Short mmCIF file of C-alpha atoms and ligand atoms in Angstrom, two decimals:
data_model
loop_
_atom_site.label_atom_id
_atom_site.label_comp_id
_atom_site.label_asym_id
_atom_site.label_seq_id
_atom_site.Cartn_x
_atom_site.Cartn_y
_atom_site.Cartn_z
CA UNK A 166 0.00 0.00 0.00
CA UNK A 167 0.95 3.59 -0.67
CA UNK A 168 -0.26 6.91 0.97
CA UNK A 169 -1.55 9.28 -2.25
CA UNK A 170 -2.19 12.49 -1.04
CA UNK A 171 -2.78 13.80 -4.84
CA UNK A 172 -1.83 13.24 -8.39
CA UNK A 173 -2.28 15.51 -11.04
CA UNK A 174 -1.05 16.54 -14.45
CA UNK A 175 0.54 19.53 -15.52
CA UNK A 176 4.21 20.95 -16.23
CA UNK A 177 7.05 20.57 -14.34
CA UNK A 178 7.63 23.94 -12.37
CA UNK A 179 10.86 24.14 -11.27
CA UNK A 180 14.53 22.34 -11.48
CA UNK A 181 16.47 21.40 -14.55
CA UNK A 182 12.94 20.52 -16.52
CA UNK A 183 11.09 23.02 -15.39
CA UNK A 184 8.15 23.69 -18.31
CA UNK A 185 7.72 20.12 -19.49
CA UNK A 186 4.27 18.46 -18.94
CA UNK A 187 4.53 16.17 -16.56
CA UNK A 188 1.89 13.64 -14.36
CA UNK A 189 2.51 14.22 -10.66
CA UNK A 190 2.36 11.33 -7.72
CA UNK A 191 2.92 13.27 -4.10
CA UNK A 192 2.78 10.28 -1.75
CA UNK A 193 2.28 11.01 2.20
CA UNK A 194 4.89 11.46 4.78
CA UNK A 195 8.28 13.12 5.42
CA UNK A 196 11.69 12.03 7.64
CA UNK A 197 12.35 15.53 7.86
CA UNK A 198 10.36 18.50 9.40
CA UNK A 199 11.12 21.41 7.86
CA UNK A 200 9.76 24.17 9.89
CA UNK A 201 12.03 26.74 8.52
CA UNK A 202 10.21 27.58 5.33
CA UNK A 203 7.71 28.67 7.87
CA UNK A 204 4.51 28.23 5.80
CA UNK A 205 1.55 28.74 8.22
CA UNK A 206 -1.89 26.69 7.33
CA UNK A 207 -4.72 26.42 9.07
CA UNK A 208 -3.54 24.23 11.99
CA UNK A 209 0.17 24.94 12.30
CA UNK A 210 3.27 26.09 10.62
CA UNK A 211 5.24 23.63 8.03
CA UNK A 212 6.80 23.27 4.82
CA UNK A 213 4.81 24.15 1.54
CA UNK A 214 3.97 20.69 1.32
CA UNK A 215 2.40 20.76 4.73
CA UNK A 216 -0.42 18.35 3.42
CA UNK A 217 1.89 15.94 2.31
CA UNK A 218 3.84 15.80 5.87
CA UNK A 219 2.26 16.79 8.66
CA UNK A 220 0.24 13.39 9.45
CA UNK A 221 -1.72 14.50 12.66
CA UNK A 222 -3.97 16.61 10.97
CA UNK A 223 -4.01 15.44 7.31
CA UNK A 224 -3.06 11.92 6.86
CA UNK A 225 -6.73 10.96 7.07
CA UNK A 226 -7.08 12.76 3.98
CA UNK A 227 -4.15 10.09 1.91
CA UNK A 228 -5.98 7.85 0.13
CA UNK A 229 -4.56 3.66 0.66
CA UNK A 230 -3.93 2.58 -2.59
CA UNK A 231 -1.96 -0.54 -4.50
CA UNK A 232 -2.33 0.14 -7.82
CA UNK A 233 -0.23 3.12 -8.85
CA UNK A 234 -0.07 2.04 -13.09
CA UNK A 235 -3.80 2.59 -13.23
CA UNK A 236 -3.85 5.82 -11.63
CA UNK A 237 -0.76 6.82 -14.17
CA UNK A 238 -2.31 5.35 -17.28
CA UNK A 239 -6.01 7.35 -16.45
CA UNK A 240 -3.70 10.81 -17.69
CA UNK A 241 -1.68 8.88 -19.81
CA UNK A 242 -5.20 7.51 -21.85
CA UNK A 243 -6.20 11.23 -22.33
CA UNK A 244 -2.99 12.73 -24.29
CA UNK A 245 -1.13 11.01 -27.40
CA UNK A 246 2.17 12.37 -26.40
CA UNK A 247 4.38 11.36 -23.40
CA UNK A 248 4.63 13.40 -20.68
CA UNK A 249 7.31 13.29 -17.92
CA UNK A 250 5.99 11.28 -14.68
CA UNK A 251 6.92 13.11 -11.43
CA UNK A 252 7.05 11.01 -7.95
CA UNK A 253 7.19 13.66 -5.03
CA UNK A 254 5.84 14.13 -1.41
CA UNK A 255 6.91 14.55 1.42
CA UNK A 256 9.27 12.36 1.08
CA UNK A 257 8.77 9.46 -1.71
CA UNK A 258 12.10 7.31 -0.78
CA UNK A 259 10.22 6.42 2.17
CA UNK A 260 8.51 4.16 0.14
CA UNK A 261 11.37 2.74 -2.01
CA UNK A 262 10.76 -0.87 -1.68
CA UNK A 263 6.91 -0.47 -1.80
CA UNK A 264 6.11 -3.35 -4.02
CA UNK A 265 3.41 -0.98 -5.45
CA UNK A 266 6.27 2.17 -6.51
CA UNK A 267 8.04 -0.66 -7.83
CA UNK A 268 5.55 -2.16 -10.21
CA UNK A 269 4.73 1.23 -10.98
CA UNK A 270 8.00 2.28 -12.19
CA UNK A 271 8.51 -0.56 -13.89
CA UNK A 272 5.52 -0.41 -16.02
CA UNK A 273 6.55 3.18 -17.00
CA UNK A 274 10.26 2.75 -17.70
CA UNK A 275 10.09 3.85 -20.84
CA UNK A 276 8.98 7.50 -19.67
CA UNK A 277 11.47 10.10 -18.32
CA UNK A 278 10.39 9.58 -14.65
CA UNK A 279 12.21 11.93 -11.91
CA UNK A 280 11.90 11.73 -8.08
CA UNK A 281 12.16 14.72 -5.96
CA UNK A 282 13.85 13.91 -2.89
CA UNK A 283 15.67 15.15 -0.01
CA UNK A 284 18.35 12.73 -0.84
CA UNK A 285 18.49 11.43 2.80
CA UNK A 286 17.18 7.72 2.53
CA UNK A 287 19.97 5.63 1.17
CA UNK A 288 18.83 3.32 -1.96
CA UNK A 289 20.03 -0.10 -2.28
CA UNK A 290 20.80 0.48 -5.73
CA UNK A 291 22.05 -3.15 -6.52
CA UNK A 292 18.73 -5.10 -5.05
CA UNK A 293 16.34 -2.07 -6.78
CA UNK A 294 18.15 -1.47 -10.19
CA UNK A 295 15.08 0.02 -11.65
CA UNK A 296 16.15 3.30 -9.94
CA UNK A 297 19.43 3.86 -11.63
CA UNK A 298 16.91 4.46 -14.60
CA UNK A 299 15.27 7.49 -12.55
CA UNK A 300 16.26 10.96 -12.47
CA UNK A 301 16.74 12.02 -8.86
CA UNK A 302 15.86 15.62 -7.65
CA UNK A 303 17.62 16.16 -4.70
CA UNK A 304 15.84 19.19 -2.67
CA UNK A 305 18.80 18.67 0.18
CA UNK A 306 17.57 21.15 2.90
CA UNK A 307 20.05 23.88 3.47
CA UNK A 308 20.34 25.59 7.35
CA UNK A 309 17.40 27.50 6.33
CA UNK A 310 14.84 24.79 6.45
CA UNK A 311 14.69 24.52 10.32
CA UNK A 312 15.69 21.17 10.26
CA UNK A 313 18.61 19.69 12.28
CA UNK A 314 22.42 19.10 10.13
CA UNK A 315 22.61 15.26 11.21
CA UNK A 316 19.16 14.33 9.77
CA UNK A 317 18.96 16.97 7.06
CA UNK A 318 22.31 15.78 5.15
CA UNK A 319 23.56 12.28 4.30
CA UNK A 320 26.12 11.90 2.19
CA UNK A 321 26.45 8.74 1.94
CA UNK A 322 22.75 8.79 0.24
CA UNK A 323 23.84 11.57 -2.04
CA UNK A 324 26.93 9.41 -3.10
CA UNK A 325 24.80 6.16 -3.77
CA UNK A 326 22.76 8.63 -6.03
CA UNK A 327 24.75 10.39 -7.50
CA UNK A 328 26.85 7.45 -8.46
CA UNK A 329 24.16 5.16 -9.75
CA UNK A 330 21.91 7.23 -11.56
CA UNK A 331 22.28 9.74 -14.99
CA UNK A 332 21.61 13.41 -15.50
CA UNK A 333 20.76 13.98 -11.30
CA UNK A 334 20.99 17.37 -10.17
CA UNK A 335 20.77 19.34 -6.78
CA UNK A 336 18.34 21.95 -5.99
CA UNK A 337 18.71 24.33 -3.35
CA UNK A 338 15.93 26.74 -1.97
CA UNK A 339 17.28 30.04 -0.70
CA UNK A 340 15.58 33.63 0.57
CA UNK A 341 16.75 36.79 0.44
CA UNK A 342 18.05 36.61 4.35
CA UNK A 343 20.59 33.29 3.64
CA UNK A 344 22.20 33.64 0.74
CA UNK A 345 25.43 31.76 0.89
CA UNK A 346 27.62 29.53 -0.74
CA UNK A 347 28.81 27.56 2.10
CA UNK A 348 26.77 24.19 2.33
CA UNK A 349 26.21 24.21 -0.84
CA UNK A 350 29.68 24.07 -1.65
CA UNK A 351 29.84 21.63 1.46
CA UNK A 352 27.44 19.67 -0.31
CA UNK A 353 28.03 19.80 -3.18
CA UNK A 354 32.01 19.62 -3.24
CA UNK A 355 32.51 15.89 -4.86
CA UNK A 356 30.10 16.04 -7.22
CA UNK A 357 31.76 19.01 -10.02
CA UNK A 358 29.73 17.46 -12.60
CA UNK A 359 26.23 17.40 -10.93
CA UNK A 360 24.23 20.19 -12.00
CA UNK A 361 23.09 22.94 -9.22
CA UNK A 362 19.89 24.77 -9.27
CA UNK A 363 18.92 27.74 -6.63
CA UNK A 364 15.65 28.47 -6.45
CA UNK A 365 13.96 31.17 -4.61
CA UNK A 366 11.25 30.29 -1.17
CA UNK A 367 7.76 31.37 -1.39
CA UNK A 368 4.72 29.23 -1.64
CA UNK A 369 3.30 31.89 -3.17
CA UNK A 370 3.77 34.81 -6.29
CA UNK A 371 4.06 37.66 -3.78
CA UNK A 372 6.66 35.72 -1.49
CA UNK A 373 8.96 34.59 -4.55
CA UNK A 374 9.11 38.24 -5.76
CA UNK A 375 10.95 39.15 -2.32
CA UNK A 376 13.63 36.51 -2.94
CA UNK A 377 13.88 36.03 -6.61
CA UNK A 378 15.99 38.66 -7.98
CA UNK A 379 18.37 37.80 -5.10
CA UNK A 380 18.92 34.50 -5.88
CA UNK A 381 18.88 34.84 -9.70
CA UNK A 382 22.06 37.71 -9.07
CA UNK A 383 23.58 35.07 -6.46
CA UNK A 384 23.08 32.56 -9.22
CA UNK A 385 25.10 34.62 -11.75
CA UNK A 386 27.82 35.35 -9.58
CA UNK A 387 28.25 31.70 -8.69
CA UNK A 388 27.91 29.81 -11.79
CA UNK A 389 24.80 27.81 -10.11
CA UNK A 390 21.37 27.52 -12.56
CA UNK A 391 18.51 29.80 -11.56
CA UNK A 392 15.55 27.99 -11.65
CA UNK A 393 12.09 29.99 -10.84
CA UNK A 394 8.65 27.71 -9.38
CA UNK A 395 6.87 28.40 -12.87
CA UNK A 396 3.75 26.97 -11.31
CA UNK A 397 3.47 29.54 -8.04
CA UNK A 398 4.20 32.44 -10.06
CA UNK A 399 1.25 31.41 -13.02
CA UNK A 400 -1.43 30.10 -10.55
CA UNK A 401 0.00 30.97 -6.85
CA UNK A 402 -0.68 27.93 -4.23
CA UNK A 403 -3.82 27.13 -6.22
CA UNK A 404 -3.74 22.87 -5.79
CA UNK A 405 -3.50 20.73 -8.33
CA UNK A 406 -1.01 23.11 -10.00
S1 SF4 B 88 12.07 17.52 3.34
FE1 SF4 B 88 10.70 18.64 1.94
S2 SF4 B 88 8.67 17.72 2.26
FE2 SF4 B 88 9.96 17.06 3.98
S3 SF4 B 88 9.52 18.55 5.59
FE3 SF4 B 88 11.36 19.28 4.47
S4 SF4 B 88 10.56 20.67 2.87
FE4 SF4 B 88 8.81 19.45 3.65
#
């Protein structure tokens, strides 16, 4: 069984292929808690994917399921083109030998299929091959995120990834007030050939417009990729976006 909190289709809104339509899979739960980003909701104060993490007050709302493929193929039967699939969450890894993700990815290996990832959760690449045919995401969480060092970077998980997979890339979400090249470099340091992507916080139009013209000049000067959230800035936090 899986936790679903939503799928969707629509384009890929940030990262290295950011504007391509895309089918999106968030599945429930997080390792992390990312209080940082500070997004407030309702009942409490979380990351911008609040209703993907925060299980006391919305895991009732993840639907059980065990067939992902059919879920996949209902966009898939609607368009005569092939569209990127998109696992995120929370944290999808959590689910990495889910017999369910498995099948799933399977079915669909002939589709560009990318998980976004905190890169924490260390993949046993040689018992679940089918992953060194994905394209890994990896949102590592920067001192801004709230979250403690320990649990927020592994790099043994970023090796195993970074080693096993093709055309992985690091995205980093920075605001105006941290702006710095130090984890990232950190981070980043034995992997020159990895791409890097900054992107600026804000779950919504108004909040990226404080921090984007930061990060795009910080971008420049640093020879990192500037990559915008194409989706907040057309729609805001409207869902299914
Ligand atoms: S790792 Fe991502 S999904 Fe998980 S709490 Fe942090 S920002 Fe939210």
């Amino acid at each position: 069984m899986l936790s679903l909190v939503e799928s969707f289709y629509s384009f890929q809104g940030e990262g290295k292929f950011a504007g391509v339509p895309s089918i999106f899979i968030r599945l429930g739960g997080c390792n992390l808690s990312c209080a940082g980003f500070g997004v407030e909701f309702e009942k409490g104060v979380g990351c911008d994917s609040f209703k993907a993490v925060n299980r006391e007050h919305f895991e009732h709302t993840w639907k059980k399921i065990d067939d992902l493929t059919s879920i996949i193929d209902s966009y898939l039967n609607d368009l005569d083109f092939k569209p990127d699939i998109v696992f995120t969450g929370g944290e999808p890894l959590l689910y990495f030998q889910n017999p369910t993700l498995l099948e799933a990815l399977e079915y669909f290996q002939d589709y560009r299929i990318t998980l976004e990832t905190n890169a924490t959760i260390e993949i046993d690449f040689e018992k679940f091959p089918i992953y060194k045919n994905v394209l890994f995401a990896m949102s590592v969480k920067l001192e801004n995120s709230g979250e403690n060092r320990v649990k927020r970077i592994n790099q043994d998980a970023i090796k195993k990834i970074v080693e096993n997979t093709k055309d992985s890339f690091f995205k980093f979400v920075l605001s105006e007030k941290d702006i710095d090249t130090k984890e990232i470099k950190e981070i980043t340091k034995d992997y020159p050939d990895v791409p890097i992507y900054c992107m600026p916080m804000g779950e919504s139009a108004k909040e990226l417009a404080k921090n984007d013209k930061q990060v795009a000049n910080f971008c420049i000067q640093n020879g990192y990729n500037y990559t915008d959230r194409i989706h907040i800035r057309l729609w805001d936090n409207e869902e299914g976006r």
